[in-house]
Protein backbone atom coordinates (compact mmCIF):
# COMPACT_ATOMS: atom_id res chain seq x y z
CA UNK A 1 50.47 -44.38 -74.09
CA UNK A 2 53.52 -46.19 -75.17
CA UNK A 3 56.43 -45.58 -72.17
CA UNK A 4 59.76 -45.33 -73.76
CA UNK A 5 61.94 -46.90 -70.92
CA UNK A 6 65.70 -47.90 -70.74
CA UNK A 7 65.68 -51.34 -72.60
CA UNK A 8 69.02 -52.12 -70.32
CA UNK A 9 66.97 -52.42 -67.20
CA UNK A 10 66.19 -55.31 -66.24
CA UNK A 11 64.91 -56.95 -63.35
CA UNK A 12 68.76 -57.48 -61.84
CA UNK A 13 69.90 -53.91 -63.06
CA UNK A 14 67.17 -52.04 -61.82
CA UNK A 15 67.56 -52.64 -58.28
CA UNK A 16 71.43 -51.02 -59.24
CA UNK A 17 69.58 -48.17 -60.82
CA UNK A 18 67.25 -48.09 -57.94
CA UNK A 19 70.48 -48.19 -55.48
CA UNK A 20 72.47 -45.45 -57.26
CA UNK A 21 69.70 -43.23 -57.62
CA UNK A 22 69.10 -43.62 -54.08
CA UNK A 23 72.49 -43.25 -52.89
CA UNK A 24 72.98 -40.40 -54.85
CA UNK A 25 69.48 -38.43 -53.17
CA UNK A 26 70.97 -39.60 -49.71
CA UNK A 27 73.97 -37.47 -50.39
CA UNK A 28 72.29 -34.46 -51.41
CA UNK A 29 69.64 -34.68 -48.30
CA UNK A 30 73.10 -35.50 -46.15
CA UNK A 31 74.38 -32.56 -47.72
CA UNK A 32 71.68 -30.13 -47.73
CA UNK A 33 70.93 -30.95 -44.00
CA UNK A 34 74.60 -29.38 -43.31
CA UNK A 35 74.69 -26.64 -45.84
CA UNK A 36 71.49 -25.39 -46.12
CA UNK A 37 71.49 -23.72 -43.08
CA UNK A 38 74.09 -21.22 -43.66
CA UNK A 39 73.71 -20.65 -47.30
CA UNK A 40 71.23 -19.95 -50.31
CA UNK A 41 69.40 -23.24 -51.83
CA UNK A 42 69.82 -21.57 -55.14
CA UNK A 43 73.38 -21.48 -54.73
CA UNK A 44 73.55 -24.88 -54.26
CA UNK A 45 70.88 -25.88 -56.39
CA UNK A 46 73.90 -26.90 -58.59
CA UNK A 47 75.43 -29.51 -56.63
CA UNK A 48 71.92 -31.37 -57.28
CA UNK A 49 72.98 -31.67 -61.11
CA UNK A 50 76.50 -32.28 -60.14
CA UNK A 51 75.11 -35.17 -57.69
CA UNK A 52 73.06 -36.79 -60.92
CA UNK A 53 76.78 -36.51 -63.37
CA UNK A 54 78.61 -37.90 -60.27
CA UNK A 55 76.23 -40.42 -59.56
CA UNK A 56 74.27 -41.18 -63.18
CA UNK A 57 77.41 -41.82 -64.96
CA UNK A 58 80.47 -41.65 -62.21
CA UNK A 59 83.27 -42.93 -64.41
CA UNK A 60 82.46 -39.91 -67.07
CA UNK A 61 85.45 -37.87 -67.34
CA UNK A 62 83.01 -35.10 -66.18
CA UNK A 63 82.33 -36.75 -62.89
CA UNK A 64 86.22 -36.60 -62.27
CA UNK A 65 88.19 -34.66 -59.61
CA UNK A 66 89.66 -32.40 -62.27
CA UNK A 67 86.35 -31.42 -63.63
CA UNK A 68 84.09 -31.44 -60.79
CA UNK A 69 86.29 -29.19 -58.39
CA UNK A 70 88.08 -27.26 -61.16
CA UNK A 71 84.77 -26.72 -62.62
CA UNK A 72 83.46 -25.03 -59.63
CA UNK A 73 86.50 -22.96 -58.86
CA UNK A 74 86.22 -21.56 -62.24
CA UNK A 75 82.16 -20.87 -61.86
CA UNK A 76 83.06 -19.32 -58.61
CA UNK A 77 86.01 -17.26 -59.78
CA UNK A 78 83.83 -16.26 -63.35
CA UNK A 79 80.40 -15.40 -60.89
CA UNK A 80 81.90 -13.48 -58.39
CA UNK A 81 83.96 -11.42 -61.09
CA UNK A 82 80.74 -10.59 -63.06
CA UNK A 83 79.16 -9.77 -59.56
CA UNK A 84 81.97 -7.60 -58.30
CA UNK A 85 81.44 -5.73 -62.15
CA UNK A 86 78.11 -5.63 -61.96
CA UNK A 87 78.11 -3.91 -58.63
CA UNK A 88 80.66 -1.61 -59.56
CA UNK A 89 78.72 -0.08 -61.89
CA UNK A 90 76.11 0.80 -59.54
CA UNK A 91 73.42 1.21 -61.87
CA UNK A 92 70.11 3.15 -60.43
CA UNK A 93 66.53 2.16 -61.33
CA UNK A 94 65.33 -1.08 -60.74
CA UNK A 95 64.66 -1.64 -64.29
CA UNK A 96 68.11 -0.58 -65.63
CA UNK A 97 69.10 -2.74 -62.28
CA UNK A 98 67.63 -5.65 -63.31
CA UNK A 99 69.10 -5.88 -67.02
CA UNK A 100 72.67 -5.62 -66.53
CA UNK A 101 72.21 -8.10 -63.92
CA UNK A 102 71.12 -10.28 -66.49
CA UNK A 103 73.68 -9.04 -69.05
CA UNK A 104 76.25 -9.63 -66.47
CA UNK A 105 74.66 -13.31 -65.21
CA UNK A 106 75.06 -14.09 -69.28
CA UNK A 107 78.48 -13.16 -69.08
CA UNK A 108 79.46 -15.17 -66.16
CA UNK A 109 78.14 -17.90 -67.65
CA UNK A 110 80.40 -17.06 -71.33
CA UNK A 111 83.10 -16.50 -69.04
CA UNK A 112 83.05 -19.77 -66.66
CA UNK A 113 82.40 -22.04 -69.93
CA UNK A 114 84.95 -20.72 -72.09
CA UNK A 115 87.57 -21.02 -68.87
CA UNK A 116 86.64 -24.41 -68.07
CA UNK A 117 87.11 -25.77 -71.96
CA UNK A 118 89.96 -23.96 -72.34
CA UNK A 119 91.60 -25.72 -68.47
CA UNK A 120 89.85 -28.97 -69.63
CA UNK A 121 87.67 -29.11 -66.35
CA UNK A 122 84.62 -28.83 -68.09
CA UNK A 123 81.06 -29.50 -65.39
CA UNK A 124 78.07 -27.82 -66.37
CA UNK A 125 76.76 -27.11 -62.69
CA UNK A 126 79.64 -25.10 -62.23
CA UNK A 127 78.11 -22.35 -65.24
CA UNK A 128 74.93 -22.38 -62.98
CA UNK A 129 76.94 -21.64 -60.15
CA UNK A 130 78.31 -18.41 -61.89
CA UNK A 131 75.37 -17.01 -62.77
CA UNK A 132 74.14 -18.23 -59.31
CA UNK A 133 76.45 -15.64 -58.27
CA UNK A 134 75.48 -12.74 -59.84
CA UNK A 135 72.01 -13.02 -59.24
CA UNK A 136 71.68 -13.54 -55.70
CA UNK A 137 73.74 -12.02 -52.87
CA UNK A 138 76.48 -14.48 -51.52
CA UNK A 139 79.27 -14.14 -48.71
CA UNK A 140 82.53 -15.91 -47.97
CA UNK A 141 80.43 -18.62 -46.39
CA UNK A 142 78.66 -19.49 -49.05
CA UNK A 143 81.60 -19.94 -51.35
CA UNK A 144 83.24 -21.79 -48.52
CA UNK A 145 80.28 -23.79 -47.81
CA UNK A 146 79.20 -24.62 -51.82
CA UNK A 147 83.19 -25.83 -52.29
CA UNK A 148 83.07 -27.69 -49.88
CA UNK A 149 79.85 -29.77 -50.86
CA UNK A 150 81.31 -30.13 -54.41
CA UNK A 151 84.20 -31.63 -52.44
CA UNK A 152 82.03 -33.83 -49.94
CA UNK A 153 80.72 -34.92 -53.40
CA UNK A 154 83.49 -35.99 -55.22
CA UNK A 155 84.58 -37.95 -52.05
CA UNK A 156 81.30 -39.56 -51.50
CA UNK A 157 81.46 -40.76 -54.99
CA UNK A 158 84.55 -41.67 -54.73
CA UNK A 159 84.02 -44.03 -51.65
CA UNK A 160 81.43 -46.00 -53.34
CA UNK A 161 82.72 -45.71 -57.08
CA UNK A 162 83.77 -49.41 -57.39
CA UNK A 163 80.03 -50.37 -56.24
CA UNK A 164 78.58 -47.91 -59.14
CA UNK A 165 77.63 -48.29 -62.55
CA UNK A 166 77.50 -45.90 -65.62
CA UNK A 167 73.61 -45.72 -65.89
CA UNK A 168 73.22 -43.54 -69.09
């Protein structure tokens, strides 16, 4: 079985690959520690992938600021408008229920892409986060407490950005 493995690592890089990769699980855990225990995993599920963009390739213009905060303002704004539909309509039967929950989840995530393209703040996570949003119950909290990972985020990435390297 023939591995297919980054030819750029080398002996030298890979302990910055190692580092990075590291540093980048040490958030998350730091992060999951505080916000996991007044929130839904799933919910935040999506500051995982935003952890790997941030961390993986750091000076992509996706890792930004701009894109990963806007990003998750518009997911947020998109999810919780398809959720507030959704339960508006009040549909009975759990089989009815359940698919326009998914027609709605489909729509948050049509709705949170096309925003974010159209403001230039672009972060896939953030699409997850929509549809996040209309399948699971959520609170105030949670949106409170999943912004303010994706901001612990960018600042944690920030702090250590001149130490990082664009791995991919």
């Amino acid at each position: 079985m023939n591995l297919d493995l980054d030819r750029h690592i080398r002996r030298e890089s890979f302990k910055r690959y190692a580092l990075q990769c590291g540093l980048a699980g040490f958030v998350v855990l730091v992060l999951l520690l505080i916000l996991d225990a007044v929130t839904q995993t799933v919910l935040i599920a999506a500051l995982g992938a935003s952890a790997f963009i941030a961390f993986a390739v750091p000076r992509s213009l996706h890792s930004d600021p701009r894109h990963m905060i806007g990003g998750y303002v518009i997911g947020m704004l998109a999810g919780c408008l398809m959720a507030a539909l959704e339960s508006a309509m009040n549909v009975q039967g759990a089989g009815a229920a359940h698919a326009v929950m998914v027609i709605f989840g489909a729509m948050a995530i049509s709705l949170a892409m096309f925003t974010m393209v159209v403001t230039r703040t672009e972060h896939p996570p953030a699409a997850a986060l929509a549809l996040g949003l209309v399948l699971n119950e959520w609170d105030l909290l949670t949106l409170a407490v999943v912004m303010a990972g994706i901001v612990a985020l960018s600042l944690a990435k920030r702090l250590v950005l001149p130490m990082l390297l664009d791995l991919m």
